mmCIF file of C-alpha atoms in Angstrom:
data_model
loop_
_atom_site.group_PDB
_atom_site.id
_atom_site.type_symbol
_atom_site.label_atom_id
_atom_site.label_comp_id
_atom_site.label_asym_id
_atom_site.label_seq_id
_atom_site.Cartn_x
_atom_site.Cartn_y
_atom_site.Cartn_z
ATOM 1 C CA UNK A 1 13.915 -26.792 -19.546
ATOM 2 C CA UNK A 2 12.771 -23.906 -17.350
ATOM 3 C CA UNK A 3 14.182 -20.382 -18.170
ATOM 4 C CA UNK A 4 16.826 -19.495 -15.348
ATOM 5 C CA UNK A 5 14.913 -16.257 -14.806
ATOM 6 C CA UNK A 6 11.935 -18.131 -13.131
ATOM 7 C CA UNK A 7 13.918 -19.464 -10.441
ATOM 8 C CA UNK A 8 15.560 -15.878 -9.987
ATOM 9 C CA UNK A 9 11.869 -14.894 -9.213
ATOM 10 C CA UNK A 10 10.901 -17.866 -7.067
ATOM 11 C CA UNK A 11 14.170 -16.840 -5.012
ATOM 12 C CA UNK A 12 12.989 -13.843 -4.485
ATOM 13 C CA UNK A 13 9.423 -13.984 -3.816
ATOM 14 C CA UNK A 14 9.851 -16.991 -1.435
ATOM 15 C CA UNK A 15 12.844 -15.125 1.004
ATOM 16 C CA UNK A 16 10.467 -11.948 0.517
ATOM 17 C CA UNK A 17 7.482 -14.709 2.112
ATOM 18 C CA UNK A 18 9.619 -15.683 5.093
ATOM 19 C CA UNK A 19 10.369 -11.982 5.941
ATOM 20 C CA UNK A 20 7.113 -10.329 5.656
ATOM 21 C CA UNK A 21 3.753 -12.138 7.358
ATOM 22 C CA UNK A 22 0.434 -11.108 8.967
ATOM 23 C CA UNK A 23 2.236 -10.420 12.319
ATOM 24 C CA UNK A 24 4.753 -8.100 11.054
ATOM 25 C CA UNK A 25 1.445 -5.539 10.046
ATOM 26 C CA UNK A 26 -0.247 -6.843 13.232
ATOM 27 C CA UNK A 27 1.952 -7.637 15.835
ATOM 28 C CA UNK A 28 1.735 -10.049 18.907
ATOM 29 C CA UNK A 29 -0.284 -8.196 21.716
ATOM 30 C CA UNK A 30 1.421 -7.537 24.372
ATOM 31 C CA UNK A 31 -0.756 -7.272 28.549
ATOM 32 C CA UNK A 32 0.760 -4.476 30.181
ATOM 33 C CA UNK A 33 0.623 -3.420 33.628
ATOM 34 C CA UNK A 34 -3.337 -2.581 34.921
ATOM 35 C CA UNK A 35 -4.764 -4.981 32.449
ATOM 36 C CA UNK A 36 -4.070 -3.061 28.910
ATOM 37 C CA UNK A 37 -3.568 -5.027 26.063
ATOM 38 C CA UNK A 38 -1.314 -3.171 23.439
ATOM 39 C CA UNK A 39 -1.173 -3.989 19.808
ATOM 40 C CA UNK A 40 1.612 -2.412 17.739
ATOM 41 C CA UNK A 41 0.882 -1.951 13.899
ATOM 42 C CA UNK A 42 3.183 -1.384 11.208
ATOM 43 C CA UNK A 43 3.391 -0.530 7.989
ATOM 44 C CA UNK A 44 4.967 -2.988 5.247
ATOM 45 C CA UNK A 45 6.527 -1.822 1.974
ATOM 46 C CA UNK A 46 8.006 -3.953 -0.527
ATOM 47 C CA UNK A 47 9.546 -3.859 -3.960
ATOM 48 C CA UNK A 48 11.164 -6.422 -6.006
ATOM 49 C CA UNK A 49 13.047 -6.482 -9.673
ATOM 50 C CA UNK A 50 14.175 -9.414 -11.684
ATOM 51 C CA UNK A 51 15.812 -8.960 -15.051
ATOM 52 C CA UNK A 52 17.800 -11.153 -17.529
ATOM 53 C CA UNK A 53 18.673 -12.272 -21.085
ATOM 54 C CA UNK A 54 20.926 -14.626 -23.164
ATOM 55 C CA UNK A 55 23.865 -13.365 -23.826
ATOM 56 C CA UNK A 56 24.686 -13.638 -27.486
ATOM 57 C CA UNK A 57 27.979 -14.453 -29.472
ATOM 58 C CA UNK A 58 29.165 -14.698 -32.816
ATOM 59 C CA UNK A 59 27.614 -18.692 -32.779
ATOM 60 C CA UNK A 60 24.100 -17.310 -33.870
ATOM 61 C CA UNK A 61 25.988 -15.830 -37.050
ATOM 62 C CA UNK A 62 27.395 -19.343 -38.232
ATOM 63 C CA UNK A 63 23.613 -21.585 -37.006
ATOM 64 C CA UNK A 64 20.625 -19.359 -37.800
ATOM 65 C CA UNK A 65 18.142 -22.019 -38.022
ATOM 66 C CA UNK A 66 19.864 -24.211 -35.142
ATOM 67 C CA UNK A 67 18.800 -23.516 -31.423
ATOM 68 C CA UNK A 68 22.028 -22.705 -29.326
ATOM 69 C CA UNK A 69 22.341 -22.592 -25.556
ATOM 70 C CA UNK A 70 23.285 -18.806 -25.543
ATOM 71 C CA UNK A 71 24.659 -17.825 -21.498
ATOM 72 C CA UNK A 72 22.075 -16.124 -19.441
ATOM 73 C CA UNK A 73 22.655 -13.235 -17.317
ATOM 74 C CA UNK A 74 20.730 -12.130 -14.914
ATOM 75 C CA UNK A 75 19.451 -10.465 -11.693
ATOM 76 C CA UNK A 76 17.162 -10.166 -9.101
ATOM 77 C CA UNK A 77 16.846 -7.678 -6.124
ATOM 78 C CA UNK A 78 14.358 -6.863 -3.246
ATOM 79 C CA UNK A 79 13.697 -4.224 -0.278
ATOM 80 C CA UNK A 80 11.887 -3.920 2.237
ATOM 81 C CA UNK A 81 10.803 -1.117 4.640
ATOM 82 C CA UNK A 82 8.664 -1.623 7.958
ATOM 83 C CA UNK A 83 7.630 1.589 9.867
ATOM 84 C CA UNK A 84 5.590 1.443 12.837
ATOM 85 C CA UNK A 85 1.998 2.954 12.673
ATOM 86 C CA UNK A 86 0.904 3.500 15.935
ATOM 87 C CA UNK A 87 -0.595 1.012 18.782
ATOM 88 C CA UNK A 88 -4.178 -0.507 19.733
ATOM 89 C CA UNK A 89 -4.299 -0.095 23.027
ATOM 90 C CA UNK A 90 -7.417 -1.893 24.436
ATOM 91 C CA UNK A 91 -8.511 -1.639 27.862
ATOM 92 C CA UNK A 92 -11.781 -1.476 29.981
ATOM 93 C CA UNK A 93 -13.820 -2.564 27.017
ATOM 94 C CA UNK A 94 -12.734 0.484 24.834
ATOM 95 C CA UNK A 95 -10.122 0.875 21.851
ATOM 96 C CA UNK A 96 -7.512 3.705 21.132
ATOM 97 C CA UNK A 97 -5.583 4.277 18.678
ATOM 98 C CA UNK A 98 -1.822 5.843 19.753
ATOM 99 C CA UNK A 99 0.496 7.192 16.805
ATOM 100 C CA UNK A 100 3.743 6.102 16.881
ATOM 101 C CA UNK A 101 5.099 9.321 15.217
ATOM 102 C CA UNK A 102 4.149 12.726 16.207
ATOM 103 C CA UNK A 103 1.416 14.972 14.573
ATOM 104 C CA UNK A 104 0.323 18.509 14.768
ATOM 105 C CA UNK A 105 -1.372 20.039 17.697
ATOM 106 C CA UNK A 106 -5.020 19.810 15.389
ATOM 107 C CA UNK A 107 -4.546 16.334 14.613
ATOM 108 C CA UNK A 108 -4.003 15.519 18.587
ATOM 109 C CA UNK A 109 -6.975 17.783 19.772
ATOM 110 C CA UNK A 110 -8.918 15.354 17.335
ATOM 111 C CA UNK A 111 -7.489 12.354 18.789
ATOM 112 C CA UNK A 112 -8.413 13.624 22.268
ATOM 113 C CA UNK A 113 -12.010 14.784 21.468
ATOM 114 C CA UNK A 114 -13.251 11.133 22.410
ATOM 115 C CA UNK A 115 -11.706 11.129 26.143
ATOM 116 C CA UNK A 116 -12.587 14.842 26.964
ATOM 117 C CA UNK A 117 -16.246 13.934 26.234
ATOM 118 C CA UNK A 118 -15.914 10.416 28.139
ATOM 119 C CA UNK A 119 -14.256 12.913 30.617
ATOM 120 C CA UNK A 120 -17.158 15.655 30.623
ATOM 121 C CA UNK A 121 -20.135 13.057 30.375
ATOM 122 C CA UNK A 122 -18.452 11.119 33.870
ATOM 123 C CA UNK A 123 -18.326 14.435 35.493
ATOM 124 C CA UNK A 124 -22.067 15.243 34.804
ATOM 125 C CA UNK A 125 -23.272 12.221 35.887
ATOM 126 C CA UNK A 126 -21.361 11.931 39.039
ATOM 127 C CA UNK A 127 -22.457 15.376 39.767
ATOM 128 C CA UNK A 128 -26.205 14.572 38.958
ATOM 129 C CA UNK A 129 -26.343 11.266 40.913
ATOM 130 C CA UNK A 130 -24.803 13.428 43.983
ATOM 131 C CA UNK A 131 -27.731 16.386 43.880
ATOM 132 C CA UNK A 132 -30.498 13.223 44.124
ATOM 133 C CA UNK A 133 -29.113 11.923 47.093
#
């Protein structure tokens, strides 16, 4: 006979299964207007506890070489926490990352080095092409 506890745990781990799957880290993209596709990604904590035992009673006292059915008490409990991360937002070939949550002014002049240079090299080469002509 299986120990009670074990099916506590399989409980538990299968209900923890159906909540959390690939597309709750990764969800569904999504096309938005002017041909964007946006990706929203998450962050997935878990935690999970089981615990049990047999309860004992004055029977072990009177059979100490007999096995006795003792009750078994037990319990199992799980959380879990999803926060978003940010969104993939691809368009025109290229990939960005967007925060969901908002950072410091350094952290966004980093995130914004990419476009300003995008931004900067555009501007030179329209502005070369135009002095050939």
């Amino acid at each position: 006979m299986e120990h009670p506890i074990g099916e506590l745990m399989q409980t538990a781990m299968t209900s923890i299964k159906d909540m959390v799957d690939v597309n709750t880290v990764v969800g569904d993209p999504v096309e938005a207007h002017g041909g964007a596709t946006i990706i929203p990604i998450s962050k997935v904590s878990f935690g999970y506890v089981t615990a049990g035992g047999d309860l004992t009673t004055t029977e072990k006292a009177k059979h100490p070489v007999e096995p006795v059915d003792f009750p078994f008490a037990g319990g199992s409990g799980a959380g879990v926490s999803v926060q978003p991360v940010g969104f993939l937002v691809v368009q025109d070939g290229s990939v960005r990352m967007l925060p969901a949550t908002c950072s410091t002014v350094a952290d966004r002049v980093v995130e914004l080095i990419p476009t300003v240079m995008e931004d900067v090299k555009n501007i030179f080469d329209k502005s070369g092409s135009a002095g050939m002509m």
